[in-house]
Tab-separated table of C-alpha atoms and ligand atoms in Angstrom:
chain	number	residue	atom	x	y	z
A	109	MET	CA	46.443	-38.844	-111.204
A	110	SER	CA	45.528	-41.378	-113.848
A	111	GLU	CA	41.981	-42.384	-114.641
A	112	SER	CA	42.182	-45.886	-113.286
A	113	GLU	CA	43.846	-44.801	-110.084
A	114	LEU	CA	41.898	-44.927	-106.862
A	115	VAL	CA	41.979	-41.356	-105.630
A	116	LEU	CA	41.269	-40.652	-101.995
A	117	GLY	CA	40.901	-37.218	-100.500
A	118	VAL	CA	39.438	-35.078	-97.772
A	119	VAL	CA	36.761	-32.427	-98.298
A	120	ILE	CA	38.314	-29.124	-97.298
A	121	GLY	CA	35.535	-26.751	-98.271
A	122	GLY	CA	32.774	-26.077	-100.698
A	123	THR	CA	29.223	-25.268	-101.346
A	124	GLY	CA	26.128	-27.349	-101.894
A	125	GLY	CA	27.295	-27.753	-105.487
A	126	VAL	CA	31.051	-27.761	-105.828
A	127	TRP	CA	33.423	-29.122	-103.242
A	128	GLN	CA	37.146	-28.694	-102.825
A	129	VAL	CA	38.919	-31.939	-102.144
A	130	ARG	CA	42.537	-32.280	-101.119
A	131	THR	CA	43.831	-35.532	-102.512
A	132	SER	CA	46.195	-37.791	-100.629
A	133	ASP	CA	49.048	-36.613	-102.853
A	134	GLY	CA	48.470	-33.014	-101.829
A	135	GLN	CA	46.602	-31.582	-104.825
A	136	THR	CA	43.374	-29.640	-104.470
A	137	VAL	CA	40.621	-30.336	-106.985
A	138	ASP	CA	37.026	-29.249	-107.479
A	139	ALA	CA	34.529	-32.087	-107.429
A	140	SER	CA	30.787	-32.512	-107.665
A	141	LEU	CA	28.784	-35.039	-105.719
A	142	ARG	CA	27.444	-38.105	-107.543
A	143	GLY	CA	23.668	-37.942	-107.669
A	144	ARG	CA	23.102	-41.206	-105.859
A	145	LEU	CA	24.958	-39.873	-102.818
A	146	LYS	CA	22.730	-36.891	-102.334
A	147	LYS	CA	19.866	-38.609	-100.540
A	148	SER	CA	19.859	-38.322	-96.819
A	149	GLU	CA	19.377	-41.323	-94.583
A	150	ALA	CA	18.419	-39.921	-91.236
A	151	GLY	CA	18.902	-42.019	-88.143
A	152	ARG	CA	15.429	-41.845	-86.727
A	153	ARG	CA	13.204	-44.005	-84.639
A	154	ALA	CA	9.922	-45.271	-86.087
A	155	ASP	CA	8.149	-42.280	-84.496
A	156	GLY	CA	10.449	-39.904	-86.320
A	157	SER	CA	12.443	-38.737	-83.323
A	158	LEU	CA	16.197	-38.711	-83.427
A	159	ARG	CA	18.048	-41.407	-81.564
A	160	ARG	CA	20.824	-39.987	-79.503
A	161	ASP	CA	23.467	-42.382	-80.747
A	162	THR	CA	22.552	-41.769	-84.343
A	163	VAL	CA	22.476	-38.032	-83.866
A	164	ARG	CA	26.201	-38.325	-84.171
A	165	THR	CA	26.331	-40.702	-87.070
A	166	ALA	CA	23.593	-40.918	-89.627
A	167	ALA	CA	21.152	-38.060	-89.248
A	168	THR	CA	22.055	-35.478	-91.768
A	169	ILE	CA	20.330	-32.966	-93.922
A	170	LEU	CA	23.395	-32.146	-95.900
A	171	LYS	CA	24.943	-35.384	-96.994
A	172	LEU	CA	28.525	-34.250	-97.373
A	173	ALA	CA	30.512	-32.183	-94.929
A	174	VAL	CA	33.909	-30.616	-94.604
A	175	GLY	CA	36.213	-33.242	-93.149
A	176	ASP	CA	34.644	-36.143	-94.994
A	177	ASP	CA	37.049	-38.654	-96.451
A	178	VAL	CA	35.968	-39.389	-100.002
A	179	GLN	CA	36.832	-41.431	-103.055
A	180	LEU	CA	37.070	-39.535	-106.309
A	181	GLU	CA	36.075	-40.716	-109.767
A	182	ARG	CA	36.294	-39.081	-113.146
A	183	SER	CA	33.058	-37.167	-113.787
A	184	ALA	CA	30.675	-38.489	-116.431
A	185	ARG	CA	31.966	-36.093	-119.071
A	186	GLY	CA	35.504	-37.010	-118.182
A	187	ASP	CA	36.650	-33.437	-117.750
A	188	GLY	CA	36.567	-33.193	-113.994
A	189	TRP	CA	36.159	-35.041	-110.751
A	190	ALA	CA	33.171	-36.457	-108.960
A	191	ILE	CA	32.848	-37.749	-105.445
A	192	GLY	CA	31.861	-41.387	-105.811
A	193	GLU	CA	32.022	-42.609	-102.227
A	194	ILE	CA	31.901	-41.026	-98.802
A	195	LEU	CA	33.957	-43.123	-96.408
A	196	PRO	CA	32.428	-43.992	-93.032
A	197	ARG	CA	32.641	-41.149	-90.530
A	198	ARG	CA	34.327	-41.700	-87.221
A	199	SER	CA	32.702	-38.632	-85.676
A	200	VAL	CA	30.722	-35.536	-86.534
A	201	LEU	CA	30.234	-32.141	-85.028
A	202	ALA	CA	26.613	-31.173	-85.508
A	203	ARG	CA	24.233	-28.394	-84.728
A	204	ARG	CA	20.538	-27.932	-85.139
A	205	ALA	CA	19.243	-26.931	-88.507
A	206	PRO	CA	18.836	-23.164	-88.830
A	207	GLY	CA	15.447	-22.005	-87.652
A	208	GLY	CA	15.143	-24.898	-85.232
A	209	GLY	CA	13.743	-27.234	-87.860
A	210	GLN	CA	13.835	-31.001	-87.751
A	211	GLY	CA	17.155	-32.714	-87.922
A	212	GLU	CA	20.521	-31.182	-87.563
A	213	ARG	CA	23.304	-29.914	-89.650
A	214	ILE	CA	26.717	-31.466	-89.755
A	215	VAL	CA	29.277	-28.738	-89.186
A	216	ALA	CA	32.251	-30.988	-89.825
A	217	ALA	CA	33.003	-34.691	-90.122
A	218	ASN	CA	35.812	-36.825	-88.700
A	219	VAL	CA	36.683	-34.338	-86.011
A	220	ASP	CA	39.185	-35.607	-83.436
A	221	GLN	CA	38.916	-32.783	-80.940
A	222	VAL	CA	37.541	-29.341	-80.232
A	223	VAL	CA	40.114	-26.718	-79.281
A	224	VAL	CA	38.621	-23.736	-77.503
A	225	MET	CA	40.794	-20.663	-77.283
A	226	PHE	CA	40.216	-17.705	-74.990
A	227	ALA	CA	42.409	-14.824	-73.878
A	228	ALA	CA	43.291	-14.204	-70.234
A	229	ALA	CA	42.436	-10.559	-70.987
A	230	LYS	CA	41.678	-8.339	-73.978
A	231	PRO	CA	39.075	-9.465	-74.666
A	232	GLU	CA	37.940	-10.249	-71.129
A	233	PRO	CA	37.134	-13.988	-70.970
A	234	HIS	CA	33.484	-14.841	-70.811
A	235	LEU	CA	33.474	-18.147	-68.930
A	236	ARG	CA	29.825	-18.950	-69.613
A	237	MET	CA	30.698	-18.916	-73.301
A	238	LEU	CA	33.690	-21.168	-72.694
A	239	ASP	CA	31.432	-23.609	-70.844
A	240	ARG	CA	28.991	-23.572	-73.718
A	241	PHE	CA	31.720	-24.532	-76.199
A	242	LEU	CA	32.781	-27.357	-73.901
A	243	VAL	CA	29.219	-28.648	-73.668
A	244	ILE	CA	28.960	-28.628	-77.452
A	245	ALA	CA	32.096	-30.749	-77.643
A	246	GLU	CA	30.847	-33.145	-74.961
A	247	GLY	CA	27.395	-33.347	-76.549
A	248	ASN	CA	29.068	-34.510	-79.739
A	249	GLY	CA	31.254	-36.996	-77.880
A	250	LEU	CA	34.439	-35.104	-78.738
A	251	PRO	CA	37.358	-34.417	-76.411
A	252	ALA	CA	38.070	-30.739	-75.766
A	253	GLN	CA	41.296	-28.840	-75.168
A	254	ILE	CA	41.509	-25.317	-73.809
A	255	ILE	CA	44.057	-22.679	-74.774
A	256	ILE	CA	44.339	-19.555	-72.644
A	257	ASN	CA	46.380	-17.012	-74.565
A	258	LYS	CA	47.794	-13.589	-73.671
A	259	ILE	CA	48.919	-14.683	-70.238
A	260	ASP	CA	51.620	-12.011	-70.597
A	261	LEU	CA	48.858	-9.518	-69.794
A	262	VAL	CA	47.903	-11.007	-66.415
A	263	GLY	CA	50.765	-13.265	-65.361
A	264	GLU	CA	50.758	-17.009	-65.121
A	265	SER	CA	49.578	-17.319	-61.517
A	266	ALA	CA	46.518	-15.131	-62.049
A	267	ALA	CA	45.678	-17.166	-65.130
A	268	HIS	CA	45.984	-20.411	-63.174
A	269	GLU	CA	43.776	-19.040	-60.456
A	270	LYS	CA	41.042	-18.177	-62.894
A	271	PHE	CA	41.224	-21.182	-65.208
A	272	GLY	CA	42.298	-23.821	-62.705
A	273	ILE	CA	38.647	-24.831	-62.432
A	274	TYR	CA	38.900	-26.312	-65.915
A	275	GLU	CA	41.887	-28.418	-64.956
A	276	GLN	CA	39.938	-29.497	-61.889
A	277	ALA	CA	37.073	-30.491	-64.184
A	278	GLY	CA	39.492	-32.626	-66.173
A	279	TYR	CA	40.295	-30.553	-69.262
A	280	PRO	CA	43.809	-30.023	-70.600
A	281	VAL	CA	44.530	-26.291	-70.261
A	282	HIS	CA	47.375	-24.809	-72.303
A	283	MET	CA	48.563	-21.409	-71.114
A	284	THR	CA	50.206	-19.461	-73.913
A	285	SER	CA	51.547	-16.112	-74.907
A	286	VAL	CA	51.928	-15.875	-78.643
A	287	LYS	CA	53.570	-12.519	-78.082
A	288	GLN	CA	56.291	-13.979	-75.870
A	289	GLU	CA	56.210	-17.312	-77.696
A	290	SER	CA	55.640	-19.236	-74.493
A	291	GLY	CA	53.644	-22.419	-74.074
A	292	MET	CA	53.667	-23.019	-77.797
A	293	LEU	CA	55.255	-26.458	-77.924
A	294	SER	CA	52.474	-28.292	-76.140
A	295	VAL	CA	49.913	-26.631	-78.389
A	296	ARG	CA	51.827	-27.646	-81.460
A	297	ALA	CA	52.068	-31.207	-80.205
A	298	MET	CA	48.348	-31.555	-79.510
A	299	LEU	CA	47.395	-30.159	-82.945
A	300	GLY	CA	49.745	-32.445	-84.865
A	301	GLY	CA	48.256	-35.416	-86.678
A	302	ARG	CA	44.688	-34.587	-85.679
A	303	ARG	CA	41.679	-32.792	-87.074
A	304	SER	CA	40.762	-30.062	-84.661
A	305	VAL	CA	37.800	-27.738	-84.695
A	306	PHE	CA	39.378	-24.507	-83.553
A	307	THR	CA	37.089	-21.995	-81.978
A	308	GLY	CA	36.866	-19.029	-79.652
A	309	PRO	CA	35.888	-15.375	-79.640
A	310	SER	CA	37.577	-13.073	-82.127
A	311	GLY	CA	40.610	-11.155	-80.954
A	312	VAL	CA	41.953	-13.866	-78.648
A	313	GLY	CA	44.903	-14.606	-80.950
A	314	LYS	CA	43.793	-17.614	-83.004
A	315	SER	CA	45.321	-16.391	-86.269
A	316	SER	CA	48.463	-15.175	-84.510
A	317	LEU	CA	48.920	-18.566	-82.872
A	318	LEU	CA	48.373	-20.599	-86.028
A	319	ASN	CA	50.604	-18.324	-88.090
A	320	THR	CA	53.381	-18.575	-85.536
A	321	LEU	CA	53.153	-22.336	-85.196
A	322	PHE	CA	52.453	-23.131	-88.819
A	323	PRO	CA	53.662	-20.406	-91.152
A	324	GLY	CA	51.349	-20.352	-94.146
A	325	ALA	CA	48.431	-21.970	-92.340
A	326	SER	CA	46.244	-18.903	-92.517
A	327	LEU	CA	46.100	-19.303	-96.265
A	328	ARG	CA	42.949	-21.165	-96.990
A	329	VAL	CA	43.879	-24.427	-98.536
A	330	GLY	CA	42.807	-24.610	-102.125
A	331	PRO	CA	41.575	-21.926	-104.458
A	332	ILE	CA	38.105	-20.491	-104.067
A	333	SER	CA	36.306	-22.152	-106.936
A	334	GLU	CA	34.610	-20.113	-109.619
A	335	SER	CA	31.132	-21.243	-108.794
A	336	VAL	CA	31.625	-20.000	-105.242
A	337	ASN	CA	32.462	-16.597	-106.637
A	338	LYS	CA	29.323	-16.594	-108.718
A	339	GLY	CA	27.478	-16.855	-105.441
A	340	ARG	CA	24.856	-19.243	-106.692
A	341	HIS	CA	25.214	-21.555	-103.747
A	342	THR	CA	25.214	-20.798	-100.096
A	343	THR	CA	28.528	-21.679	-98.570
A	344	VAL	CA	28.691	-24.438	-96.064
A	345	GLY	CA	30.869	-22.340	-93.851
A	346	ALA	CA	33.523	-24.626	-92.482
A	347	VAL	CA	36.959	-24.886	-94.061
A	348	LEU	CA	39.780	-27.253	-93.342
A	349	LEU	CA	43.247	-25.754	-93.096
A	350	ALA	CA	46.179	-28.091	-93.515
A	351	LEU	CA	48.895	-27.414	-90.964
A	352	PRO	CA	52.217	-27.452	-92.788
A	353	GLY	CA	54.611	-29.955	-91.302
A	354	ALA	CA	52.052	-31.115	-88.761
A	355	ASP	CA	51.859	-34.701	-89.870
A	356	ASP	CA	48.480	-34.428	-91.570
A	357	GLY	CA	47.072	-32.195	-88.871
A	358	TYR	CA	44.142	-30.051	-89.910
A	359	VAL	CA	42.395	-27.177	-88.267
A	360	ILE	CA	38.729	-26.815	-89.038
A	361	ASP	CA	37.708	-23.219	-89.018
A	362	THR	CA	33.968	-22.891	-88.690
A	363	PRO	CA	31.717	-19.963	-87.976
A	364	GLY	CA	28.923	-22.449	-87.319
A	365	LEU	CA	29.895	-23.423	-83.825
A	366	ARG	CA	29.063	-20.058	-82.368
A	367	GLU	CA	25.449	-20.415	-83.411
A	368	VAL	CA	25.004	-23.688	-81.650
A	369	GLY	CA	22.154	-23.264	-79.275
A	370	VAL	CA	20.213	-25.927	-77.534
A	371	TRP	CA	20.685	-28.756	-79.947
A	372	GLU	CA	19.112	-32.175	-80.115
A	373	LEU	CA	20.224	-33.130	-76.649
A	374	PRO	CA	17.613	-33.854	-73.997
A	375	ALA	CA	17.959	-31.513	-71.007
A	376	GLY	CA	18.242	-34.643	-68.844
A	377	GLU	CA	21.564	-35.438	-70.479
A	378	LEU	CA	23.169	-32.065	-69.841
A	379	ASP	CA	24.826	-33.346	-66.678
A	380	GLN	CA	26.717	-35.866	-68.808
A	381	CYS	CA	28.267	-32.963	-70.699
A	382	PHE	CA	30.047	-31.708	-67.575
A	383	PRO	CA	32.792	-34.255	-66.797
A	384	GLU	CA	32.870	-33.377	-63.102
A	385	LEU	CA	29.095	-33.837	-62.808
A	386	ARG	CA	29.240	-37.009	-64.844
A	387	ARG	CA	31.648	-38.461	-62.300
A	388	VAL	CA	29.273	-38.113	-59.331
A	389	ARG	CA	25.754	-38.108	-60.764
A	390	GLU	CA	25.302	-41.841	-60.242
A	391	GLN	CA	25.491	-41.258	-56.514
A	392	CYS	CA	22.431	-38.974	-56.466
A	393	ARG	CA	19.443	-40.477	-54.636
A	394	PHE	CA	17.213	-40.139	-57.698
A	395	ALA	CA	18.274	-41.495	-61.067
A	396	ASP	CA	16.601	-38.561	-62.816
A	397	CYS	CA	18.061	-35.959	-60.455
A	398	ARG	CA	18.359	-32.529	-62.098
A	399	HIS	CA	20.816	-31.437	-59.407
A	400	VAL	CA	18.771	-28.349	-58.640
A	401	ALA	CA	16.632	-28.871	-55.527
A	402	GLU	CA	16.388	-32.642	-55.172
A	403	PRO	CA	17.262	-34.197	-51.791
A	404	GLY	CA	20.318	-36.449	-51.638
A	405	CYS	CA	22.010	-34.783	-54.578
A	406	ALA	CA	25.661	-35.812	-54.882
A	407	VAL	CA	26.366	-32.977	-57.308
A	408	ARG	CA	25.270	-30.266	-54.881
A	409	ASP	CA	27.156	-32.031	-52.100
A	410	ALA	CA	30.280	-31.909	-54.262
A	411	VAL	CA	29.737	-28.192	-54.912
A	412	ASP	CA	29.426	-27.611	-51.134
A	413	SER	CA	32.578	-29.573	-50.367
A	414	GLY	CA	34.641	-27.951	-53.112
A	415	GLY	CA	34.886	-30.927	-55.467
A	416	ILE	CA	32.899	-29.097	-58.146
A	417	SER	CA	33.485	-25.420	-58.788
A	418	PRO	CA	30.533	-23.098	-58.103
A	419	GLU	CA	31.148	-21.303	-61.409
A	420	ARG	CA	30.852	-24.473	-63.438
A	421	TYR	CA	27.786	-25.550	-61.480
A	422	ASP	CA	26.245	-22.150	-62.141
A	423	SER	CA	26.877	-22.648	-65.868
A	424	TYR	CA	25.153	-26.007	-65.674
A	425	ARG	CA	22.119	-24.424	-63.984
A	426	ARG	CA	21.865	-21.665	-66.578
A	427	LEU	CA	22.168	-24.029	-69.529
A	428	LEU	CA	19.647	-26.395	-67.974
A	429	GLU	CA	17.170	-23.568	-67.585
A	430	GLU	CA	17.760	-22.522	-71.180
A	431	MET	CA	17.239	-26.037	-72.474
A	432	GLU	CA	14.156	-26.708	-70.380
A	433	SER	CA	12.478	-23.485	-71.406
A	434	ALA	CA	13.228	-24.176	-75.084
A	435	ARG	CA	10.930	-27.157	-75.107
B	213	GDP	P1	41.882	-13.827	-83.644
B	213	GDP	O1	40.751	-12.912	-83.958
B	213	GDP	O2	41.529	-14.788	-82.569
B	213	GDP	O3	42.432	-14.514	-84.841
B	213	GDP	O4	43.044	-12.907	-83.009
B	213	GDP	P2	44.352	-12.291	-83.711
B	213	GDP	O5	45.362	-13.337	-83.974
B	213	GDP	O6	43.931	-11.441	-84.858
B	213	GDP	O7	44.927	-11.373	-82.527
B	213	GDP	C1	44.218	-10.245	-82.010
B	213	GDP	C2	45.191	-9.280	-81.360
B	213	GDP	O8	45.793	-9.860	-80.200
B	213	GDP	C3	46.341	-8.887	-82.272
B	213	GDP	O9	46.556	-7.493	-82.109
B	213	GDP	C4	47.521	-9.678	-81.739
B	213	GDP	O10	48.740	-9.041	-81.971
B	213	GDP	C5	47.209	-9.738	-80.270
B	213	GDP	N1	47.808	-10.908	-79.600
B	213	GDP	C6	47.818	-12.200	-80.049
B	213	GDP	N2	48.442	-13.014	-79.170
B	213	GDP	C7	48.818	-12.225	-78.140
B	213	GDP	C8	49.510	-12.504	-76.899
B	213	GDP	O11	49.895	-13.622	-76.555
B	213	GDP	N3	49.679	-11.442	-76.049
B	213	GDP	C9	49.258	-10.196	-76.356
B	213	GDP	N4	49.488	-9.219	-75.474
B	213	GDP	N5	48.626	-9.903	-77.514
B	213	GDP	C10	48.405	-10.905	-78.395
B	214	ZN	ZN1	21.835	-34.677	-58.258
């Protein structure tokens, strides 16, 4: 890389101080953030509240996030790299600031999809948790894909019986057995060329799957920088793993998603985060129907007639209660 060259890269990890950037020619360098980029420009209304559309774009406490596309410049002293520009984000995955404070924290930028992986058994799938992950994806305007692994333990038909409700809701469901190497091709295809936040409980086979599909992927891309080892900064948490041979596909591994609680989404918009509710909610008698006890509710009618699964509706009710009591 010469000095005059325009160097573009993607932030693959880092701390509040030093960031690892993978350049477009495949090198990984440490870079600091130019001072002028550090100020936050929150997307707020005049009264200080967050606007829903800007929740996903401008509001940020931490200005730079894993997944950001950046332009690198030589640092002032000329002995390293500095991030001079952050390119516009096409999406973000965000959660509330720790402690429930104002604003939210960007978990990752430029995310194309959220991939939620569960096991058919061992560990026993906790569907309420799966629903919560899906709502997080929907709340951030991101498409979600579901992987159900270890179907060798229960058989394909039992797995379809249990997880068919997600196909009915409109989600792509990939049934896999890493052990028997079945169902792997469609997973590989949907991870290729995209940036995916990959999440799910531990023990479901995430590392096994990624190692099988992309040998070498479990190695964190880029060396852990020295300043990280010194422990002076708190780590941001998320890391981007390049998928070898996957056409610029990245998997974003983040512990942050699991802590997502009731984020900056009004309880009244929860129904929009369930695709099957979203499809019928306009037919409810009342525009502000909560789909709980209101007369003329198209959502409850759909539950009664089998168009919406009772399990998913139950998840909606529980999350709604949680969100309403949090205010
Ligand atoms: P992670 O915590 O999600 O990364 O899960 P791991 O990849 O560490 O896998 C947890 C355990 O599940 C390991 O003992 C794997 O060998 C096992 N495992 C992974 N995939 C399968 C599968 O398809 N079938 C069965 N029976 N076991 C699997
Ligand atoms: Zn309703």
